[in-house]
Amino acid sequence: MLEVVEYTDPLCPWAWGSEPVFRRLRAALDGQARWRRVFCILFDEDEEPAPDPAAETAWYARYVEGITAHTLAPRAARLSRVAASSWPASLVAKAAERQGPEVADRVLRRLRESVFVLGVPADTAALALAAVRGVPGLDPERLAVDAGGAEVLGQVRADRAEARRPVAEVLSVRGGSAHPGTAKETDGGYRYALPTLLLRTSAGHRAVPGWRTFEECAAAVRELAPELPVTGGRPSPARALERYRSLSDPDRPMLAGGPWPPPGAVRVETGNGPLWLHPGEAVVHPAAGRGNPAAP
């Protein structure tokens, strides 16, 4: 069995920009591989607070804008602040995995949208739980208990430690990517750059670090597990929106085929383009009230 390990953080802009590729790869490998997320804690709690929070926020907003110029991912029209901590969102995302992969995917998507669509990072327990309210199939009471429990905390601590044991190949990465994914020096050692995929079988492993195309990810799968097909048709826009609930413009060519938008899709404006919500999602999404239904 192929294992795909995704080193990520709910509040990482490069990971947000990689969502279209990773969503397509997960769909292509559905039922053929085990996909495991490791939450790496990009914003840690032991970091010194910025002496000028407003200046730090302005700098970080420009930094995110530069990244989205490469990825074309949505960005918030206004960022309220830089995230104080990745721990609350990571605990909620890890706890959601106990309610199944579909719920976990949708919870993580909402947590990403908190900062990159709404501009208010889910960096407290209350904000993280509020950001995922109304996710279909989610038991919010169970999520709150699990996210606040010792077992999930231990799992995220283990994730953080695992992320700081990168394979040798990512210590020096060459290539033409805007974000090649060379491991970051931290805590006197290194951690994976975010995002990074690590593909493993009993025969070996392949690392796919940083900002990569679907073709680069698929090539790594074929090298390691040539028997696995990494293709598959794209569903209609209506079916794709029903499955994913939230699609950006970069998601569309990866995940849907056909005329856009599907009837009933709700368009939410961001700082650099629309986010499209399923009509049922628009009712419960934190961006509710900002969107306009698309013409049928």
PDB file of C-alpha atoms in Angstrom:
ATOM      1  CA  MET A   1       0.000   0.000   0.000  1.00  0.00           C
ATOM      2  CA  LEU A   2       1.272   3.424  -0.929  1.00  0.00           C
ATOM      3  CA  GLU A   3       1.327   5.937   1.926  1.00  0.00           C
ATOM      4  CA  VAL A   4       1.217   9.652   1.152  1.00  0.00           C
ATOM      5  CA  VAL A   5       2.280  11.840   4.053  1.00  0.00           C
ATOM      6  CA  GLU A   6       1.289  15.489   3.702  1.00  0.00           C
ATOM      7  CA  TYR A   7       3.321  17.851   5.877  1.00  0.00           C
ATOM      8  CA  THR A   8       1.156  20.917   6.261  1.00  0.00           C
ATOM      9  CA  ASP A   9      -0.329  23.613   8.457  1.00  0.00           C
ATOM     10  CA  PRO A  10      -3.913  24.924   8.301  1.00  0.00           C
ATOM     11  CA  LEU A  11      -2.645  28.527   8.142  1.00  0.00           C
ATOM     12  CA  CYS A  12       0.189  28.132   5.606  1.00  0.00           C
ATOM     13  CA  PRO A  13      -0.248  30.161   2.376  1.00  0.00           C
ATOM     14  CA  TRP A  14       1.788  27.772   0.209  1.00  0.00           C
ATOM     15  CA  ALA A  15      -0.259  24.833   1.506  1.00  0.00           C
ATOM     16  CA  TRP A  16      -3.438  26.774   0.714  1.00  0.00           C
ATOM     17  CA  GLY A  17      -2.174  27.374  -2.808  1.00  0.00           C
ATOM     18  CA  SER A  18      -1.393  23.670  -3.236  1.00  0.00           C
ATOM     19  CA  GLU A  19      -4.969  22.599  -2.435  1.00  0.00           C
ATOM     20  CA  PRO A  20      -6.058  22.157  -6.096  1.00  0.00           C
ATOM     21  CA  VAL A  21      -3.163  19.790  -6.853  1.00  0.00           C
ATOM     22  CA  PHE A  22      -3.521  17.853  -3.619  1.00  0.00           C
ATOM     23  CA  ARG A  23      -7.292  17.555  -3.967  1.00  0.00           C
ATOM     24  CA  ARG A  24      -6.879  16.117  -7.462  1.00  0.00           C
ATOM     25  CA  LEU A  25      -4.155  13.724  -6.310  1.00  0.00           C
ATOM     26  CA  ARG A  26      -6.264  12.519  -3.377  1.00  0.00           C
ATOM     27  CA  ALA A  27      -9.177  11.901  -5.748  1.00  0.00           C
ATOM     28  CA  ALA A  28      -6.943  10.011  -8.187  1.00  0.00           C
ATOM     29  CA  LEU A  29      -5.554   7.805  -5.403  1.00  0.00           C
ATOM     30  CA  ASP A  30      -8.848   7.292  -3.583  1.00  0.00           C
ATOM     31  CA  GLY A  31      -8.996   3.699  -2.339  1.00  0.00           C
ATOM     32  CA  GLN A  32      -5.471   2.984  -3.580  1.00  0.00           C
ATOM     33  CA  ALA A  33      -3.320   4.798  -1.034  1.00  0.00           C
ATOM     34  CA  ARG A  34      -3.337   5.858   2.585  1.00  0.00           C
ATOM     35  CA  TRP A  35      -3.170   9.645   2.904  1.00  0.00           C
ATOM     36  CA  ARG A  36      -1.936  10.955   6.259  1.00  0.00           C
ATOM     37  CA  ARG A  37      -1.619  14.589   7.287  1.00  0.00           C
ATOM     38  CA  VAL A  38       1.078  15.789   9.657  1.00  0.00           C
ATOM     39  CA  PHE A  39       0.428  19.191  11.209  1.00  0.00           C
ATOM     40  CA  CYS A  40       3.784  20.910  11.526  1.00  0.00           C
ATOM     41  CA  ILE A  41       2.942  24.044  13.592  1.00  0.00           C
ATOM     42  CA  LEU A  42       4.078  26.923  11.402  1.00  0.00           C
ATOM     43  CA  PHE A  43       3.167  29.533  14.029  1.00  0.00           C
ATOM     44  CA  ASP A  44       4.411  28.226  17.357  1.00  0.00           C
ATOM     45  CA  GLU A  45       3.466  29.532  20.774  1.00  0.00           C
ATOM     46  CA  ASP A  46       7.015  30.167  21.973  1.00  0.00           C
ATOM     47  CA  GLU A  47       7.683  32.837  19.338  1.00  0.00           C
ATOM     48  CA  GLU A  48       8.268  36.396  20.522  1.00  0.00           C
ATOM     49  CA  PRO A  49       5.373  38.789  19.791  1.00  0.00           C
ATOM     50  CA  ALA A  50       6.025  41.390  17.122  1.00  0.00           C
ATOM     51  CA  PRO A  51       7.012  44.815  18.526  1.00  0.00           C
ATOM     52  CA  ASP A  52       4.723  46.469  15.952  1.00  0.00           C
ATOM     53  CA  PRO A  53       1.758  44.177  15.164  1.00  0.00           C
ATOM     54  CA  ALA A  54       0.337  46.537  12.521  1.00  0.00           C
ATOM     55  CA  ALA A  55       3.630  46.659  10.616  1.00  0.00           C
ATOM     56  CA  GLU A  56       3.969  42.876  10.883  1.00  0.00           C
ATOM     57  CA  THR A  57       0.439  42.410   9.536  1.00  0.00           C
ATOM     58  CA  ALA A  58       1.117  44.753   6.601  1.00  0.00           C
ATOM     59  CA  TRP A  59       4.346  42.900   5.790  1.00  0.00           C
ATOM     60  CA  TYR A  60       2.681  39.503   6.007  1.00  0.00           C
ATOM     61  CA  ALA A  61      -0.240  40.613   3.833  1.00  0.00           C
ATOM     62  CA  ARG A  62       2.273  41.610   1.132  1.00  0.00           C
ATOM     63  CA  TYR A  63       4.044  38.268   1.577  1.00  0.00           C
ATOM     64  CA  VAL A  64       0.785  36.353   1.078  1.00  0.00           C
ATOM     65  CA  GLU A  65      -0.050  38.535  -1.920  1.00  0.00           C
ATOM     66  CA  GLY A  66       3.276  37.567  -3.485  1.00  0.00           C
ATOM     67  CA  ILE A  67       2.582  33.872  -2.942  1.00  0.00           C
ATOM     68  CA  THR A  68      -0.897  34.099  -4.425  1.00  0.00           C
ATOM     69  CA  ALA A  69       0.605  35.755  -7.500  1.00  0.00           C
ATOM     70  CA  HIS A  70       2.221  32.347  -8.133  1.00  0.00           C
ATOM     71  CA  THR A  71      -0.551  30.043  -6.933  1.00  0.00           C
ATOM     72  CA  LEU A  72      -3.565  32.193  -7.958  1.00  0.00           C
ATOM     73  CA  ALA A  73      -5.233  31.050  -4.733  1.00  0.00           C
ATOM     74  CA  PRO A  74      -7.724  33.458  -3.132  1.00  0.00           C
ATOM     75  CA  ARG A  75      -6.446  35.873  -0.530  1.00  0.00           C
ATOM     76  CA  ALA A  76      -8.375  37.994   1.917  1.00  0.00           C
ATOM     77  CA  ALA A  77      -9.157  41.546   0.864  1.00  0.00           C
ATOM     78  CA  ARG A  78      -7.965  42.600   4.322  1.00  0.00           C
ATOM     79  CA  LEU A  79      -5.899  40.613   6.806  1.00  0.00           C
ATOM     80  CA  SER A  80      -6.796  41.445  10.401  1.00  0.00           C
ATOM     81  CA  ARG A  81      -3.535  40.148  11.916  1.00  0.00           C
ATOM     82  CA  VAL A  82      -0.822  37.544  11.629  1.00  0.00           C
ATOM     83  CA  ALA A  83      -1.813  34.266  13.268  1.00  0.00           C
ATOM     84  CA  ALA A  84      -0.667  34.052  16.869  1.00  0.00           C
ATOM     85  CA  SER A  85      -0.550  30.249  16.879  1.00  0.00           C
ATOM     86  CA  SER A  86      -1.146  27.230  14.650  1.00  0.00           C
ATOM     87  CA  TRP A  87      -1.994  25.018  17.603  1.00  0.00           C
ATOM     88  CA  PRO A  88      -5.777  25.647  17.862  1.00  0.00           C
ATOM     89  CA  ALA A  89      -6.435  25.062  14.151  1.00  0.00           C
ATOM     90  CA  SER A  90      -4.145  22.021  14.102  1.00  0.00           C
ATOM     91  CA  LEU A  91      -5.881  20.495  17.126  1.00  0.00           C
ATOM     92  CA  VAL A  92      -9.302  20.995  15.528  1.00  0.00           C
ATOM     93  CA  ALA A  93      -8.093  19.582  12.189  1.00  0.00           C
ATOM     94  CA  LYS A  94      -6.571  16.542  13.899  1.00  0.00           C
ATOM     95  CA  ALA A  95      -9.679  15.980  16.016  1.00  0.00           C
ATOM     96  CA  ALA A  96     -11.867  16.124  12.900  1.00  0.00           C
ATOM     97  CA  GLU A  97     -10.023  13.110  11.468  1.00  0.00           C
ATOM     98  CA  ARG A  98     -11.860  10.998  14.049  1.00  0.00           C
ATOM     99  CA  GLN A  99     -15.102  11.761  12.214  1.00  0.00           C
ATOM    100  CA  GLY A 100     -13.947  10.435   8.843  1.00  0.00           C
ATOM    101  CA  PRO A 101     -11.869  11.674   5.915  1.00  0.00           C
ATOM    102  CA  GLU A 102     -14.634  13.664   4.227  1.00  0.00           C
ATOM    103  CA  VAL A 103     -15.417  15.631   7.375  1.00  0.00           C
ATOM    104  CA  ALA A 104     -11.683  16.104   8.031  1.00  0.00           C
ATOM    105  CA  ASP A 105     -11.126  17.490   4.522  1.00  0.00           C
ATOM    106  CA  ARG A 106     -13.980  19.955   4.872  1.00  0.00           C
ATOM    107  CA  VAL A 107     -12.888  21.065   8.343  1.00  0.00           C
ATOM    108  CA  LEU A 108      -9.342  21.722   7.148  1.00  0.00           C
ATOM    109  CA  ARG A 109     -10.668  23.665   4.170  1.00  0.00           C
ATOM    110  CA  ARG A 110     -12.740  25.905   6.450  1.00  0.00           C
ATOM    111  CA  LEU A 111      -9.737  26.529   8.700  1.00  0.00           C
ATOM    112  CA  ARG A 112      -7.668  27.591   5.697  1.00  0.00           C
ATOM    113  CA  GLU A 113     -10.482  29.846   4.505  1.00  0.00           C
ATOM    114  CA  SER A 114     -10.571  31.579   7.888  1.00  0.00           C
ATOM    115  CA  VAL A 115      -7.362  33.419   7.067  1.00  0.00           C
ATOM    116  CA  PHE A 116      -7.189  33.348   3.265  1.00  0.00           C
ATOM    117  CA  VAL A 117     -10.828  34.259   2.561  1.00  0.00           C
ATOM    118  CA  LEU A 118     -12.116  35.941   5.721  1.00  0.00           C
ATOM    119  CA  GLY A 119      -8.812  37.470   6.852  1.00  0.00           C
ATOM    120  CA  VAL A 120      -9.282  36.371  10.475  1.00  0.00           C
ATOM    121  CA  PRO A 121      -6.971  33.435  11.268  1.00  0.00           C
ATOM    122  CA  ALA A 122      -8.470  30.651  13.371  1.00  0.00           C
ATOM    123  CA  ASP A 123      -5.739  31.008  15.987  1.00  0.00           C
ATOM    124  CA  THR A 124      -7.783  30.445  19.146  1.00  0.00           C
ATOM    125  CA  ALA A 125      -9.873  27.452  20.150  1.00  0.00           C
ATOM    126  CA  ALA A 126     -13.074  29.520  19.939  1.00  0.00           C
ATOM    127  CA  LEU A 127     -12.257  30.875  16.474  1.00  0.00           C
ATOM    128  CA  ALA A 128     -11.232  27.455  15.150  1.00  0.00           C
ATOM    129  CA  LEU A 129     -14.456  25.836  16.333  1.00  0.00           C
ATOM    130  CA  ALA A 130     -16.538  28.721  15.005  1.00  0.00           C
ATOM    131  CA  ALA A 131     -14.851  28.530  11.598  1.00  0.00           C
ATOM    132  CA  VAL A 132     -16.031  24.949  11.050  1.00  0.00           C
ATOM    133  CA  ARG A 133     -19.578  25.359  12.344  1.00  0.00           C
ATOM    134  CA  GLY A 134     -22.123  23.789  10.003  1.00  0.00           C
ATOM    135  CA  VAL A 135     -19.727  21.452   8.161  1.00  0.00           C
ATOM    136  CA  PRO A 136     -21.953  18.615   6.842  1.00  0.00           C
ATOM    137  CA  GLY A 137     -21.660  15.455   8.907  1.00  0.00           C
ATOM    138  CA  LEU A 138     -19.674  17.134  11.676  1.00  0.00           C
ATOM    139  CA  ASP A 139     -20.546  16.518  15.309  1.00  0.00           C
ATOM    140  CA  PRO A 140     -19.468  19.863  16.825  1.00  0.00           C
ATOM    141  CA  GLU A 141     -19.794  18.770  20.452  1.00  0.00           C
ATOM    142  CA  ARG A 142     -17.586  15.736  19.885  1.00  0.00           C
ATOM    143  CA  LEU A 143     -15.110  17.895  17.944  1.00  0.00           C
ATOM    144  CA  ALA A 144     -14.784  20.375  20.805  1.00  0.00           C
ATOM    145  CA  VAL A 145     -14.220  17.601  23.356  1.00  0.00           C
ATOM    146  CA  ASP A 146     -11.675  15.776  21.181  1.00  0.00           C
ATOM    147  CA  ALA A 147      -9.790  18.957  20.204  1.00  0.00           C
ATOM    148  CA  GLY A 148      -9.439  19.853  23.878  1.00  0.00           C
ATOM    149  CA  GLY A 149      -8.374  16.379  24.963  1.00  0.00           C
ATOM    150  CA  ALA A 150      -4.981  14.984  25.905  1.00  0.00           C
ATOM    151  CA  GLU A 151      -4.968  12.333  23.183  1.00  0.00           C
ATOM    152  CA  VAL A 152      -5.320  14.761  20.270  1.00  0.00           C
ATOM    153  CA  LEU A 153      -2.805  17.102  21.885  1.00  0.00           C
ATOM    154  CA  GLY A 154      -0.345  14.205  22.027  1.00  0.00           C
ATOM    155  CA  GLN A 155      -0.965  13.438  18.360  1.00  0.00           C
ATOM    156  CA  VAL A 156      -0.273  17.008  17.263  1.00  0.00           C
ATOM    157  CA  ARG A 157       2.853  17.109  19.435  1.00  0.00           C
ATOM    158  CA  ALA A 158       3.980  13.940  17.667  1.00  0.00           C
ATOM    159  CA  ASP A 159       3.201  15.580  14.311  1.00  0.00           C
ATOM    160  CA  ARG A 160       5.307  18.593  15.224  1.00  0.00           C
ATOM    161  CA  ALA A 161       8.216  16.353  16.181  1.00  0.00           C
ATOM    162  CA  GLU A 162       7.900  14.225  13.028  1.00  0.00           C
ATOM    163  CA  ALA A 163       7.988  17.354  10.862  1.00  0.00           C
ATOM    164  CA  ARG A 164      11.368  18.170  12.405  1.00  0.00           C
ATOM    165  CA  ARG A 165      12.904  14.908  11.186  1.00  0.00           C
ATOM    166  CA  PRO A 166      12.987  15.534   7.417  1.00  0.00           C
ATOM    167  CA  VAL A 167      14.461  13.034   4.969  1.00  0.00           C
ATOM    168  CA  ALA A 168      17.886  13.931   3.637  1.00  0.00           C
ATOM    169  CA  GLU A 169      16.653  14.725   0.117  1.00  0.00           C
ATOM    170  CA  VAL A 170      14.855  17.892   1.212  1.00  0.00           C
ATOM    171  CA  LEU A 171      17.830  19.435   3.003  1.00  0.00           C
ATOM    172  CA  SER A 172      19.012  20.719  -0.368  1.00  0.00           C
ATOM    173  CA  VAL A 173      16.495  21.041  -3.191  1.00  0.00           C
ATOM    174  CA  ARG A 174      17.145  22.385  -6.673  1.00  0.00           C
ATOM    175  CA  GLY A 175      14.627  23.318  -9.301  1.00  0.00           C
ATOM    176  CA  GLY A 176      12.763  26.125 -10.941  1.00  0.00           C
ATOM    177  CA  SER A 177       9.829  26.258  -8.529  1.00  0.00           C
ATOM    178  CA  ALA A 178       8.948  29.567  -6.905  1.00  0.00           C
ATOM    179  CA  HIS A 179       8.962  27.570  -3.657  1.00  0.00           C
ATOM    180  CA  PRO A 180      11.306  24.586  -4.130  1.00  0.00           C
ATOM    181  CA  GLY A 181      10.657  23.253  -0.639  1.00  0.00           C
ATOM    182  CA  THR A 182      14.116  23.130   0.915  1.00  0.00           C
ATOM    183  CA  ALA A 183      13.817  22.178   4.591  1.00  0.00           C
ATOM    184  CA  LYS A 184      13.729  25.129   6.997  1.00  0.00           C
ATOM    185  CA  GLU A 185      16.270  25.642   9.760  1.00  0.00           C
ATOM    186  CA  THR A 186      14.462  25.784  13.080  1.00  0.00           C
ATOM    187  CA  ASP A 187      14.964  24.861  16.729  1.00  0.00           C
ATOM    188  CA  GLY A 188      18.619  24.088  16.085  1.00  0.00           C
ATOM    189  CA  GLY A 189      17.651  21.578  13.396  1.00  0.00           C
ATOM    190  CA  TYR A 190      15.367  21.376  10.366  1.00  0.00           C
ATOM    191  CA  ARG A 191      11.698  20.897   9.550  1.00  0.00           C
ATOM    192  CA  TYR A 192       9.936  20.173   6.298  1.00  0.00           C
ATOM    193  CA  ALA A 193       9.046  23.200   4.213  1.00  0.00           C
ATOM    194  CA  LEU A 194       5.294  23.456   3.805  1.00  0.00           C
ATOM    195  CA  PRO A 195       3.763  21.784   2.061  1.00  0.00           C
ATOM    196  CA  THR A 196       5.783  18.641   1.385  1.00  0.00           C
ATOM    197  CA  LEU A 197       4.522  15.246   0.269  1.00  0.00           C
ATOM    198  CA  LEU A 198       6.450  12.138   1.251  1.00  0.00           C
ATOM    199  CA  LEU A 199       5.418   9.021  -0.684  1.00  0.00           C
ATOM    200  CA  ARG A 200       6.355   5.676   0.867  1.00  0.00           C
ATOM    201  CA  THR A 201       6.066   1.988   0.088  1.00  0.00           C
ATOM    202  CA  SER A 202       8.065  -1.009   1.267  1.00  0.00           C
ATOM    203  CA  ALA A 203      10.313  -0.400  -1.757  1.00  0.00           C
ATOM    204  CA  GLY A 204      11.375   3.102  -0.727  1.00  0.00           C
ATOM    205  CA  HIS A 205      10.221   6.701  -0.678  1.00  0.00           C
ATOM    206  CA  ARG A 206      10.005   9.842  -2.790  1.00  0.00           C
ATOM    207  CA  ALA A 207       9.794  13.423  -1.526  1.00  0.00           C
ATOM    208  CA  VAL A 208       7.805  16.084  -3.393  1.00  0.00           C
ATOM    209  CA  PRO A 209       8.578  19.318  -1.544  1.00  0.00           C
ATOM    210  CA  GLY A 210       7.222  22.809  -1.970  1.00  0.00           C
ATOM    211  CA  TRP A 211       5.095  24.251  -4.764  1.00  0.00           C
ATOM    212  CA  ARG A 212       4.700  21.505  -7.418  1.00  0.00           C
ATOM    213  CA  THR A 213       2.450  20.715 -10.345  1.00  0.00           C
ATOM    214  CA  PHE A 214       0.069  17.784 -10.469  1.00  0.00           C
ATOM    215  CA  GLU A 215       2.285  16.215 -13.126  1.00  0.00           C
ATOM    216  CA  GLU A 216       5.307  16.319 -10.792  1.00  0.00           C
ATOM    217  CA  CYS A 217       3.298  14.676  -7.994  1.00  0.00           C
ATOM    218  CA  ALA A 218       1.892  12.029 -10.347  1.00  0.00           C
ATOM    219  CA  ALA A 219       5.383  11.269 -11.694  1.00  0.00           C
ATOM    220  CA  ALA A 220       6.598  10.578  -8.157  1.00  0.00           C
ATOM    221  CA  VAL A 221       3.698   8.174  -7.611  1.00  0.00           C
ATOM    222  CA  ARG A 222       4.499   6.342 -10.867  1.00  0.00           C
ATOM    223  CA  GLU A 223       8.166   6.020  -9.928  1.00  0.00           C
ATOM    224  CA  LEU A 224       7.341   4.425  -6.611  1.00  0.00           C
ATOM    225  CA  ALA A 225       4.109   2.564  -7.426  1.00  0.00           C
ATOM    226  CA  PRO A 226       3.911   2.174 -11.234  1.00  0.00           C
ATOM    227  CA  GLU A 227       0.932  -0.159 -10.950  1.00  0.00           C
ATOM    228  CA  LEU A 228      -1.307   2.619  -9.610  1.00  0.00           C
ATOM    229  CA  PRO A 229      -3.260   4.693 -12.137  1.00  0.00           C
ATOM    230  CA  VAL A 230      -2.973   8.403 -11.368  1.00  0.00           C
ATOM    231  CA  THR A 231      -5.651   9.573 -13.760  1.00  0.00           C
ATOM    232  CA  GLY A 232      -9.404   9.752 -13.787  1.00  0.00           C
ATOM    233  CA  GLY A 233     -12.119  11.866 -15.293  1.00  0.00           C
ATOM    234  CA  ARG A 234     -13.301  15.122 -13.839  1.00  0.00           C
ATOM    235  CA  PRO A 235     -16.918  15.273 -12.675  1.00  0.00           C
ATOM    236  CA  SER A 236     -19.379  17.896 -13.831  1.00  0.00           C
ATOM    237  CA  PRO A 237     -19.137  21.290 -12.113  1.00  0.00           C
ATOM    238  CA  ALA A 238     -22.333  20.592 -10.173  1.00  0.00           C
ATOM    239  CA  ARG A 239     -21.038  17.244  -8.873  1.00  0.00           C
ATOM    240  CA  ALA A 240     -17.630  18.713  -8.045  1.00  0.00           C
ATOM    241  CA  LEU A 241     -19.190  21.564  -6.075  1.00  0.00           C
ATOM    242  CA  GLU A 242     -21.464  19.118  -4.257  1.00  0.00           C
ATOM    243  CA  ARG A 243     -18.465  16.998  -3.289  1.00  0.00           C
ATOM    244  CA  TYR A 244     -16.031  19.750  -2.303  1.00  0.00           C
ATOM    245  CA  ARG A 245     -18.543  22.410  -1.168  1.00  0.00           C
ATOM    246  CA  SER A 246     -15.982  25.163  -1.843  1.00  0.00           C
ATOM    247  CA  LEU A 247     -13.974  25.713  -5.048  1.00  0.00           C
ATOM    248  CA  SER A 248     -11.589  28.458  -6.057  1.00  0.00           C
ATOM    249  CA  ASP A 249     -10.834  29.401  -9.657  1.00  0.00           C
ATOM    250  CA  PRO A 250      -7.564  27.352  -9.549  1.00  0.00           C
ATOM    251  CA  ASP A 251      -9.580  24.363  -8.249  1.00  0.00           C
ATOM    252  CA  ARG A 252     -11.952  24.384 -11.197  1.00  0.00           C
ATOM    253  CA  PRO A 253      -9.711  23.086 -14.022  1.00  0.00           C
ATOM    254  CA  MET A 254      -8.255  20.474 -11.666  1.00  0.00           C
ATOM    255  CA  LEU A 255     -11.507  19.128 -10.252  1.00  0.00           C
ATOM    256  CA  ALA A 256     -14.368  19.866 -12.645  1.00  0.00           C
ATOM    257  CA  GLY A 257     -15.051  19.689 -16.348  1.00  0.00           C
ATOM    258  CA  GLY A 258     -17.743  21.635 -18.153  1.00  0.00           C
ATOM    259  CA  PRO A 259     -19.414  25.038 -18.241  1.00  0.00           C
ATOM    260  CA  TRP A 260     -18.983  27.171 -15.146  1.00  0.00           C
ATOM    261  CA  PRO A 261     -20.628  28.142 -12.843  1.00  0.00           C
ATOM    262  CA  PRO A 262     -23.174  25.440 -12.094  1.00  0.00           C
ATOM    263  CA  PRO A 263     -26.706  26.613 -11.264  1.00  0.00           C
ATOM    264  CA  GLY A 264     -27.059  27.827  -7.707  1.00  0.00           C
ATOM    265  CA  ALA A 265     -23.346  28.288  -7.053  1.00  0.00           C
ATOM    266  CA  VAL A 266     -22.727  31.217  -4.727  1.00  0.00           C
ATOM    267  CA  ARG A 267     -19.876  33.545  -5.609  1.00  0.00           C
ATOM    268  CA  VAL A 268     -17.921  35.081  -2.729  1.00  0.00           C
ATOM    269  CA  GLU A 269     -15.477  37.841  -3.589  1.00  0.00           C
ATOM    270  CA  THR A 270     -11.956  37.775  -2.151  1.00  0.00           C
ATOM    271  CA  GLY A 271      -9.008  40.104  -2.618  1.00  0.00           C
ATOM    272  CA  ASN A 272      -8.046  38.598  -5.967  1.00  0.00           C
ATOM    273  CA  GLY A 273     -10.959  36.631  -7.384  1.00  0.00           C
ATOM    274  CA  PRO A 274     -13.974  34.570  -6.415  1.00  0.00           C
ATOM    275  CA  LEU A 275     -14.544  31.600  -4.166  1.00  0.00           C
ATOM    276  CA  TRP A 276     -17.498  29.448  -5.243  1.00  0.00           C
ATOM    277  CA  LEU A 277     -19.713  27.824  -2.617  1.00  0.00           C
ATOM    278  CA  HIS A 278     -22.306  25.114  -2.913  1.00  0.00           C
ATOM    279  CA  PRO A 279     -25.685  26.701  -2.064  1.00  0.00           C
ATOM    280  CA  GLY A 280     -25.996  24.508   1.014  1.00  0.00           C
ATOM    281  CA  GLU A 281     -22.500  25.510   2.102  1.00  0.00           C
ATOM    282  CA  ALA A 282     -23.249  29.189   1.601  1.00  0.00           C
ATOM    283  CA  VAL A 283     -25.991  28.996   4.227  1.00  0.00           C
ATOM    284  CA  VAL A 284     -23.609  27.860   6.981  1.00  0.00           C
ATOM    285  CA  HIS A 285     -20.244  29.201   5.802  1.00  0.00           C
ATOM    286  CA  PRO A 286     -18.681  32.049   7.822  1.00  0.00           C
ATOM    287  CA  ALA A 287     -18.685  34.098   4.609  1.00  0.00           C
ATOM    288  CA  ALA A 288     -22.494  33.802   4.396  1.00  0.00           C
ATOM    289  CA  GLY A 289     -23.991  37.095   3.390  1.00  0.00           C
ATOM    290  CA  ARG A 290     -20.996  38.111   1.277  1.00  0.00           C
ATOM    291  CA  GLY A 291     -21.935  35.968  -1.699  1.00  0.00           C
ATOM    292  CA  ASN A 292     -24.254  36.263  -4.669  1.00  0.00           C
ATOM    293  CA  PRO A 293     -25.954  33.312  -6.376  1.00  0.00           C
ATOM    294  CA  ALA A 294     -24.722  32.714  -9.892  1.00  0.00           C
ATOM    295  CA  ALA A 295     -27.178  33.049 -12.739  1.00  0.00           C
ATOM    296  CA  PRO A 296     -28.626  29.655 -13.777  1.00  0.00           C
TER     297      PRO A 296
END
